[in-house]
Amino acid sequence: MSFFIRKNQRGAKRNNGATVTGRPKTYKEKKRLAHDDEISSHSEGENDDSRVYTESEEDEETVQEKRLRLTKEYIQEIENQERIRREEHDIDKSVIAHRLKEDLLEQSGRLRRTVADSYEKVDEALIRHLHCKDHKQPITCLTISPDCQSLFTASKDCTIVKWCLVDFKKVAAIKRVDKKTSSEVKGHKSVVQSLSISSDGKFLASGDLDNQIHIWDPMTMKWMHTFRGHRAGITGLVFRRGTHTLYSASMDRTVKIWNLDEMSYVETLLGHQDAITSIDALNKERAITAGGRDNSLRVWKIPEESQLIFNGHQGSIDCVRLINEDHFVSCGDDGMLSLWGSQKKKPLCSVSGAHGVDASNNQAFWISSVAALTNTDLIASAGSQDGFIRLWKCGDNFRTLTPLLSVPVCGFVNSLAFSSDGKMLIAGLGQEHRLGRWWRNGSAKNEIVIIPLKQRETS
Amino acid sequence: MSKNWQVKNIVEEASDTEESEEEQKDEESFEDDELSGLDIPEAKLPILRSIVSKGKAVANDEQQYFQQNERSEDADKLAIREELSNLTFEELQKLKEKIGSKKFNLTLTGVKKKPQVKTDFKRANPNRPREISSKSRRIETKVAIQVPKVFRSDPRFDNLCGEFRERSFYRNYDFVNKMKEDEVKKLKEELQEETQPRRIEKIKYLIQRMENQIRAEKKRKLEEEKQEEEKRITIEALKEGKSPYFATKWARKERDLKEKFESLKEDGRLNQYMAKKRKHNAQRDRRHMPSEQY
């Protein structure tokens, strides 16, 4: 009854939208409607919904109106942001359009930004070194929180430390736990080899060589849950962006998927023929893993329960990172740095001896870690022994790799990460490689190095 | 790394071979049964357990059995759900944790076999990455680093080694005896300088052994010479047209004795030798004599 009484919008809608008798709209009518409304009502069905909706609560707006309102708010927000950025009173409409386009591309995973060329040479005086008593042994892995406010690092003495990236100080630490400590105090019993934080900053996951995955709350650093299910040490952890799904890779050659909303185990993915060394994921329900000495990189399509196999490298593949949804970069202990595309089973571009060659035995220096700035063409790679972190630019269509900058560092770079805004590159250093003691650099320190990256101002 | 040790592309191989008998099932098997290690008492889930154990045996020939068991699948599902309804909440949680929430939800909701799972992965062109299922629980026996298997063969039974000819063997490896003689000399020198008792024992043992071997070798050579002598006689006789010479055992013995006597005479030990011999023979004869017991 109520909808007869409604005036204005409802009445207008009635004229445009539903016909009185309720007969199905003709094609012409539908076309007309589509033209008239800004946000077109595509069928009678929707109006039916809104009718039902408004019957129950009279003062509520319809679905269409809600959508309209939200979009307007969104555009307003972008306008404000742009205004602040530009410090002008006038806003360029095209900038808004560009921004909207970028957001759409990012959501669908097709965003590409070429920023590598705009980076300037790093001023070495501005590089910060972070030490602490909890990290007396080499740093094994690190992860940056998505708002770039805090940094989490783990080292070979089984500790996890939280740092603040604003004042560069240690905030909290999770100490090592052994048989003597009570079961109430939670921690790791063996070397922590992997860390990951979810994209909303609600969960921090850490995996060690004792087959355990601990989940912590990053704000308070309190223990939340432990996942036991792997049969060998855990070498890689990653959260799917925008969700609370955790992918874990282990030395038992399996990838396990965990759901943190329910704190439960979901499934296992099988296929690798050697211990998995590294795992990465972006927004899609996919994960990529590097399989060590079986020379394969596998992209796991989880909903379809299949895997794509990429072949390359001659030695062990040590690290793999996704640049965007279709391209990734990998490094290995054969000294090769390879760029891959998801359409080709062999690398698109390989650089051998990327970090120099050992003069004594003519073997290329190992490349121990690699990092990529998401959705751009900037890559960083770090070897263990040539003393440099190198930044590369991915060429046209990811078919070439050109060296951009090198930053001198002392020590084995066990882990590299870009902050999401591209302003910092953080490296975890140590006197030894994170997996073993093949070499030991006595003059190096077990520390975290924060390299500020500066972009050239484009006029 | 030399070429022999290059890692092959095992990934290709893995897909080609279907089950091979070499697969050792003890090695690193994943949970044999999906429900192994589950805390729920045995009696509580009979149908589920039987299905899982059947499924394990049948995993490889999935398609065949799928067709056969199509009708009973729905009945199975109902039975499983009935069973699950009898479990306590705690046990349900445990089961869920064990098999994973994805499978658990499927059994609960009774969704039919997933239609979108495709078994035939075909790629558009051979440059694309290869696609396979991510769920096959194949027991991996292929290790990433392949060590070439060493095949050893016994030269006595190997055709490629040919037939054994004693004379040519000894002729070919005669140089070893010369090396032995040199080594004995060196060992004797070492023995003089050595102080550790264990090492001295070892060296003494070695010297003894080697000297014995040398002596045996010399003896063997003498025997060989004698045989050659006989052959020479035969050949000469044949050349002249006479009949060949065959020596009897007694003739050989006589000849040996004669040689022995002459060598002893030269050394001057003949008397000693004869005395010993007489004694020995006397002993032997006495044994044959009747005993003087009564």
PDB file of C-alpha atoms in Angstrom, chain A residues 229 231 251-254 256 259 262-274 293-296 298 300-311 314 341-346 363, chain B residues 1 7-12 14 28-31 96-103 105 114 116-118 121 123 125-138 140 142-145:
ATOM      1  CA  GLY A 229      49.929 -29.609   9.690  1.00  0.00           C
ATOM      2  CA  ARG A 231      55.535 -32.180   7.920  1.00  0.00           C
ATOM      3  CA  MET A 251      60.074 -28.218   2.659  1.00  0.00           C
ATOM      4  CA  ASP A 252      57.726 -31.191   2.512  1.00  0.00           C
ATOM      5  CA  ARG A 253      56.939 -30.062  -1.049  1.00  0.00           C
ATOM      6  CA  THR A 254      53.374 -29.035  -0.343  1.00  0.00           C
ATOM      7  CA  LYS A 256      48.798 -25.519   2.296  1.00  0.00           C
ATOM      8  CA  ASN A 259      41.515 -19.684   6.344  1.00  0.00           C
ATOM      9  CA  GLU A 262      37.692 -19.574  10.773  1.00  0.00           C
ATOM     10  CA  MET A 263      41.263 -20.413  11.829  1.00  0.00           C
ATOM     11  CA  SER A 264      41.055 -23.637   9.873  1.00  0.00           C
ATOM     12  CA  TYR A 265      42.971 -25.606   7.325  1.00  0.00           C
ATOM     13  CA  VAL A 266      41.439 -25.585   3.855  1.00  0.00           C
ATOM     14  CA  GLU A 267      43.462 -27.724   1.492  1.00  0.00           C
ATOM     15  CA  THR A 268      46.838 -28.930   0.263  1.00  0.00           C
ATOM     16  CA  LEU A 269      48.380 -28.472  -3.147  1.00  0.00           C
ATOM     17  CA  LEU A 270      50.799 -31.111  -4.357  1.00  0.00           C
ATOM     18  CA  GLY A 271      53.179 -31.218  -7.233  1.00  0.00           C
ATOM     19  CA  HIS A 272      56.625 -29.943  -6.426  1.00  0.00           C
ATOM     20  CA  GLN A 273      59.459 -32.385  -6.560  1.00  0.00           C
ATOM     21  CA  ASP A 274      61.842 -30.626  -4.264  1.00  0.00           C
ATOM     22  CA  ARG A 293      66.294 -27.827  -7.469  1.00  0.00           C
ATOM     23  CA  ASP A 294      63.448 -29.205  -9.541  1.00  0.00           C
ATOM     24  CA  ASN A 295      63.954 -26.061 -11.653  1.00  0.00           C
ATOM     25  CA  SER A 296      60.276 -25.332 -11.813  1.00  0.00           C
ATOM     26  CA  ARG A 298      54.491 -23.332 -10.359  1.00  0.00           C
ATOM     27  CA  TRP A 300      48.681 -22.670  -8.541  1.00  0.00           C
ATOM     28  CA  LYS A 301      45.202 -21.937  -9.783  1.00  0.00           C
ATOM     29  CA  ILE A 302      43.345 -22.705  -6.629  1.00  0.00           C
ATOM     30  CA  PRO A 303      39.675 -22.643  -7.644  1.00  0.00           C
ATOM     31  CA  GLU A 304      40.381 -24.775 -10.698  1.00  0.00           C
ATOM     32  CA  GLU A 305      42.666 -27.119  -8.734  1.00  0.00           C
ATOM     33  CA  SER A 306      45.398 -27.058 -11.334  1.00  0.00           C
ATOM     34  CA  GLN A 307      48.953 -25.845 -11.649  1.00  0.00           C
ATOM     35  CA  LEU A 308      50.960 -24.246 -14.421  1.00  0.00           C
ATOM     36  CA  ILE A 309      54.563 -25.310 -14.671  1.00  0.00           C
ATOM     37  CA  PHE A 310      57.328 -22.964 -15.786  1.00  0.00           C
ATOM     38  CA  ASN A 311      60.824 -24.294 -16.414  1.00  0.00           C
ATOM     39  CA  GLN A 314      70.006 -24.300 -13.805  1.00  0.00           C
ATOM     40  CA  GLY A 341      55.345 -13.883 -18.263  1.00  0.00           C
ATOM     41  CA  SER A 342      52.409 -16.102 -17.501  1.00  0.00           C
ATOM     42  CA  GLN A 343      51.979 -17.028 -21.152  1.00  0.00           C
ATOM     43  CA  LYS A 344      55.364 -18.533 -21.737  1.00  0.00           C
ATOM     44  CA  LYS A 345      56.931 -21.535 -20.081  1.00  0.00           C
ATOM     45  CA  LYS A 346      60.473 -20.201 -20.420  1.00  0.00           C
ATOM     46  CA  GLN A 363      80.961 -19.564 -10.654  1.00  0.00           C
TER      47      GLN A 363
ATOM     48  CA  MET B   1      79.738 -29.360 -12.928  1.00  0.00           C
ATOM     49  CA  VAL B   7      70.002 -32.198 -14.010  1.00  0.00           C
ATOM     50  CA  LYS B   8      67.521 -33.528 -16.482  1.00  0.00           C
ATOM     51  CA  ASN B   9      64.087 -32.138 -16.960  1.00  0.00           C
ATOM     52  CA  ILE B  10      62.392 -34.434 -14.520  1.00  0.00           C
ATOM     53  CA  VAL B  11      59.109 -32.638 -14.741  1.00  0.00           C
ATOM     54  CA  GLU B  12      58.566 -33.966 -18.234  1.00  0.00           C
ATOM     55  CA  ALA B  14      57.069 -37.373 -14.181  1.00  0.00           C
ATOM     56  CA  GLU B  28      57.871 -40.422   2.356  1.00  0.00           C
ATOM     57  CA  SER B  29      54.257 -41.349   1.768  1.00  0.00           C
ATOM     58  CA  PHE B  30      51.693 -38.710   2.590  1.00  0.00           C
ATOM     59  CA  GLU B  31      48.898 -39.746   4.877  1.00  0.00           C
ATOM     60  CA  LYS B  96      37.084 -30.764   9.675  1.00  0.00           C
ATOM     61  CA  GLU B  97      40.610 -29.886  10.711  1.00  0.00           C
ATOM     62  CA  LYS B  98      41.881 -33.169   9.407  1.00  0.00           C
ATOM     63  CA  ILE B  99      40.409 -33.231   5.918  1.00  0.00           C
ATOM     64  CA  GLY B 100      40.272 -29.494   5.380  1.00  0.00           C
ATOM     65  CA  SER B 101      37.305 -27.169   5.385  1.00  0.00           C
ATOM     66  CA  LYS B 102      36.840 -27.309   1.619  1.00  0.00           C
ATOM     67  CA  LYS B 103      36.166 -31.052   1.499  1.00  0.00           C
ATOM     68  CA  ASN B 105      31.801 -28.337   3.353  1.00  0.00           C
ATOM     69  CA  LYS B 114      32.571 -30.724  -8.988  1.00  0.00           C
ATOM     70  CA  GLN B 116      34.222 -27.427 -13.245  1.00  0.00           C
ATOM     71  CA  VAL B 117      37.208 -29.610 -12.437  1.00  0.00           C
ATOM     72  CA  LYS B 118      38.697 -30.492 -15.791  1.00  0.00           C
ATOM     73  CA  PHE B 121      44.423 -29.712 -19.737  1.00  0.00           C
ATOM     74  CA  ARG B 123      47.336 -25.600 -23.925  1.00  0.00           C
ATOM     75  CA  ASN B 125      50.476 -23.707 -28.103  1.00  0.00           C
ATOM     76  CA  PRO B 126      53.568 -25.554 -26.859  1.00  0.00           C
ATOM     77  CA  ASN B 127      55.196 -22.363 -25.629  1.00  0.00           C
ATOM     78  CA  ARG B 128      52.598 -21.976 -22.948  1.00  0.00           C
ATOM     79  CA  PRO B 129      53.276 -23.441 -19.535  1.00  0.00           C
ATOM     80  CA  ARG B 130      52.165 -26.999 -18.956  1.00  0.00           C
ATOM     81  CA  GLU B 131      49.093 -27.498 -16.802  1.00  0.00           C
ATOM     82  CA  ILE B 132      48.376 -30.448 -14.537  1.00  0.00           C
ATOM     83  CA  SER B 133      46.145 -31.158 -11.591  1.00  0.00           C
ATOM     84  CA  SER B 134      47.295 -29.891  -8.214  1.00  0.00           C
ATOM     85  CA  LYS B 135      45.618 -32.604  -6.219  1.00  0.00           C
ATOM     86  CA  SER B 136      47.100 -35.878  -7.364  1.00  0.00           C
ATOM     87  CA  ARG B 137      48.670 -37.614  -4.403  1.00  0.00           C
ATOM     88  CA  ARG B 138      51.401 -39.237  -6.349  1.00  0.00           C
ATOM     89  CA  GLU B 140      57.276 -38.723  -5.351  1.00  0.00           C
ATOM     90  CA  LYS B 142      62.086 -38.940  -8.251  1.00  0.00           C
ATOM     91  CA  VAL B 143      64.589 -36.765  -6.464  1.00  0.00           C
ATOM     92  CA  ALA B 144      65.588 -33.474  -8.014  1.00  0.00           C
ATOM     93  CA  ILE B 145      69.253 -34.460  -8.195  1.00  0.00           C
TER      94      ILE B 145
END
